[in-house]
PDB file of C-alpha atoms in Angstrom:
ATOM      1  CA  MET A   1      -6.783 -15.249 -13.567  1.00 88.00           C
ATOM      2  CA  ALA A   2      -5.875 -12.042 -11.650  1.00 95.00           C
ATOM      3  CA  MET A   3      -7.710  -9.761  -9.855  1.00 97.00           C
ATOM      4  CA  TRP A   4      -7.430  -6.544  -8.243  1.00 98.00           C
ATOM      5  CA  TYR A   5      -6.872  -6.555  -4.758  1.00 98.00           C
ATOM      6  CA  VAL A   6      -7.038  -3.416  -1.784  1.00 98.00           C
ATOM      7  CA  ILE A   7      -4.176  -3.233   0.422  1.00 98.00           C
ATOM      8  CA  GLU A   8      -4.559  -1.174   3.534  1.00 98.00           C
ATOM      9  CA  GLY A   9      -1.495  -0.283   5.914  1.00 98.00           C
ATOM     10  CA  TYR A  10      -2.448   1.244   9.107  1.00 98.00           C
ATOM     11  CA  ASP A  11       0.641   3.458  10.689  1.00 98.00           C
ATOM     12  CA  GLY A  12       2.196   2.955  14.273  1.00 97.00           C
ATOM     13  CA  ALA A  13       2.329   5.828  16.756  1.00 95.00           C
ATOM     14  CA  ASP A  14       5.239   8.365  15.829  1.00 95.00           C
ATOM     15  CA  VAL A  15       6.792   6.379  12.806  1.00 97.00           C
ATOM     16  CA  LEU A  16       7.182   9.407  10.452  1.00 96.00           C
ATOM     17  CA  ALA A  17      10.943   9.142  10.793  1.00 97.00           C
ATOM     18  CA  LYS A  18      10.688   5.381   9.677  1.00 98.00           C
ATOM     19  CA  ARG A  19       8.324   5.975   7.077  1.00 97.00           C
ATOM     20  CA  ALA A  20      10.679   8.608   5.217  1.00 97.00           C
ATOM     21  CA  GLN A  21      13.729   6.176   5.823  1.00 98.00           C
ATOM     22  CA  ALA A  22      12.062   3.421   3.730  1.00 98.00           C
ATOM     23  CA  ARG A  23      10.032   5.542   1.465  1.00 98.00           C
ATOM     24  CA  PRO A  24      12.200   5.038  -1.332  1.00 98.00           C
ATOM     25  CA  ARG A  25      12.045   1.290  -1.283  1.00 98.00           C
ATOM     26  CA  HIS A  26       8.597   0.861  -0.622  1.00 98.00           C
ATOM     27  CA  LEU A  27       8.052   3.548  -3.923  1.00 98.00           C
ATOM     28  CA  ALA A  28      10.241   1.145  -6.228  1.00 98.00           C
ATOM     29  CA  ARG A  29       8.054  -1.698  -5.196  1.00 98.00           C
ATOM     30  CA  LEU A  30       5.127   0.370  -6.225  1.00 98.00           C
ATOM     31  CA  GLU A  31       6.653   1.705  -9.654  1.00 98.00           C
ATOM     32  CA  ALA A  32       7.336  -1.761 -10.629  1.00 98.00           C
ATOM     33  CA  LEU A  33       3.725  -2.811 -10.454  1.00 98.00           C
ATOM     34  CA  ARG A  34       3.242   0.445 -12.290  1.00 98.00           C
ATOM     35  CA  ASP A  35       5.435  -0.067 -14.963  1.00 98.00           C
ATOM     36  CA  ALA A  36       3.955  -3.800 -15.311  1.00 98.00           C
ATOM     37  CA  GLY A  37       0.102  -2.378 -15.669  1.00 98.00           C
ATOM     38  CA  ARG A  38      -0.768  -3.659 -12.692  1.00 98.00           C
ATOM     39  CA  LEU A  39      -1.129  -0.697 -10.119  1.00 98.00           C
ATOM     40  CA  LEU A  40      -4.779   0.965 -10.273  1.00 98.00           C
ATOM     41  CA  LEU A  41      -4.119   3.875  -7.741  1.00 97.00           C
ATOM     42  CA  ALA A  42      -1.172   4.066  -4.252  1.00 98.00           C
ATOM     43  CA  GLY A  43      -0.787   7.167  -2.036  1.00 98.00           C
ATOM     44  CA  PRO A  44      -0.755   7.557   1.640  1.00 98.00           C
ATOM     45  CA  CYS A  45      -3.780   8.616   4.007  1.00 98.00           C
ATOM     46  CA  PRO A  46      -2.734  12.342   5.697  1.00 98.00           C
ATOM     47  CA  ALA A  47      -3.339  11.919   9.592  1.00 97.00           C
ATOM     48  CA  ILE A  48      -5.121  15.301   9.575  1.00 97.00           C
ATOM     49  CA  ASP A  49      -7.184  16.749   7.217  1.00 97.00           C
ATOM     50  CA  ALA A  50      -4.520  18.539   4.794  1.00 96.00           C
ATOM     51  CA  GLU A  51      -2.780  17.540   1.637  1.00 94.00           C
ATOM     52  CA  ASP A  52       0.621  18.005   3.580  1.00 95.00           C
ATOM     53  CA  PRO A  53       0.099  16.872   7.353  1.00 96.00           C
ATOM     54  CA  GLY A  54       3.679  18.251   8.093  1.00 95.00           C
ATOM     55  CA  PRO A  55       4.391  16.551  11.795  1.00 95.00           C
ATOM     56  CA  ALA A  56       0.878  14.651  12.293  1.00 96.00           C
ATOM     57  CA  GLY A  57       2.131  12.542   9.120  1.00 96.00           C
ATOM     58  CA  PHE A  58      -0.161   9.641   8.181  1.00 97.00           C
ATOM     59  CA  SER A  59      -2.631   7.307   9.431  1.00 98.00           C
ATOM     60  CA  GLY A  60      -1.454   4.636   6.827  1.00 98.00           C
ATOM     61  CA  SER A  61      -1.565   3.753   3.124  1.00 98.00           C
ATOM     62  CA  LEU A  62      -3.708   2.836   0.442  1.00 98.00           C
ATOM     63  CA  VAL A  63      -2.723   0.344  -2.845  1.00 98.00           C
ATOM     64  CA  VAL A  64      -4.734  -1.443  -5.366  1.00 98.00           C
ATOM     65  CA  ALA A  65      -3.535  -3.407  -7.190  1.00 98.00           C
ATOM     66  CA  GLU A  66      -3.467  -6.479  -9.552  1.00 98.00           C
ATOM     67  CA  PHE A  67      -2.114  -9.917  -8.194  1.00 98.00           C
ATOM     68  CA  GLU A  68      -2.932 -13.449  -9.254  1.00 98.00           C
ATOM     69  CA  SER A  69      -4.587 -14.514  -6.177  1.00 98.00           C
ATOM     70  CA  LEU A  70      -5.344 -13.270  -2.609  1.00 98.00           C
ATOM     71  CA  GLU A  71      -2.438 -15.485  -1.262  1.00 98.00           C
ATOM     72  CA  ASP A  72       0.564 -13.498  -3.795  1.00 98.00           C
ATOM     73  CA  ALA A  73      -1.421  -9.944  -2.554  1.00 98.00           C
ATOM     74  CA  ARG A  74      -1.099 -10.477   0.952  1.00 98.00           C
ATOM     75  CA  TYR A  75       2.719 -11.663   0.261  1.00 98.00           C
ATOM     76  CA  TRP A  76       3.392  -8.650  -1.393  1.00 98.00           C
ATOM     77  CA  ALA A  77       1.837  -6.687   1.360  1.00 98.00           C
ATOM     78  CA  ASP A  78       3.706  -8.672   4.046  1.00 98.00           C
ATOM     79  CA  SER A  79       7.060  -8.051   1.983  1.00 98.00           C
ATOM     80  CA  ASP A  80       6.436  -3.880   1.952  1.00 98.00           C
ATOM     81  CA  PRO A  81       9.662  -2.359   3.553  1.00 98.00           C
ATOM     82  CA  TYR A  82       7.274  -0.185   5.690  1.00 98.00           C
ATOM     83  CA  VAL A  83       5.988  -3.550   7.537  1.00 98.00           C
ATOM     84  CA  GLU A  84      10.096  -4.467   7.638  1.00 97.00           C
ATOM     85  CA  ALA A  85      10.476  -0.821   8.972  1.00 98.00           C
ATOM     86  CA  GLY A  86       8.023  -0.855  12.125  1.00 98.00           C
ATOM     87  CA  VAL A  87       5.454   1.802   9.877  1.00 98.00           C
ATOM     88  CA  TYR A  88       2.576  -0.333   9.539  1.00 98.00           C
ATOM     89  CA  GLU A  89       1.470  -1.879  12.860  1.00 97.00           C
ATOM     90  CA  ARG A  90      -0.936  -3.984  10.714  1.00 97.00           C
ATOM     91  CA  THR A  91      -1.919  -4.594   7.119  1.00 98.00           C
ATOM     92  CA  GLU A  92      -5.343  -5.629   5.576  1.00 98.00           C
ATOM     93  CA  VAL A  93      -5.862  -7.472   1.966  1.00 98.00           C
ATOM     94  CA  ARG A  94      -9.065  -8.063   0.205  1.00 98.00           C
ATOM     95  CA  PRO A  95     -10.311  -8.780  -3.059  1.00 98.00           C
ATOM     96  CA  PHE A  96     -11.711  -5.776  -4.984  1.00 98.00           C
ATOM     97  CA  ARG A  97     -14.230  -5.098  -7.867  1.00 97.00           C
ATOM     98  CA  ARG A  98     -13.068  -2.561 -10.217  1.00 94.00           C
ATOM     99  CA  VAL A  99     -16.240  -0.960 -11.553  1.00 95.00           C
ATOM    100  CA  LEU A 100     -15.523   2.702 -12.383  1.00 92.00           C
ATOM    101  CA  PRO A 101     -13.933   4.566 -14.326  1.00 84.00           C
TER     102      PRO A 101
END
């Protein structure tokens, strides 16, 4: 039975250019989850209190998506282009129980 999982990626220092370069491949994977009906939400966390953080960049990203197992969710997270590009210095994956909405 599939479950929801929270995937948090934590950006390293000075990775804004790397993030921009890997973003199209990162988004393509999220769009595939969305198109399969398996994406609840996804987005970056600005490093400052602003919708557009400019050169301050981002502190990381949050994804809530459906996978068959924790192992599958971890594999998906570890395969993210942001990991490959060195944007995320670490990722955390944990089960999520959707209550609302």
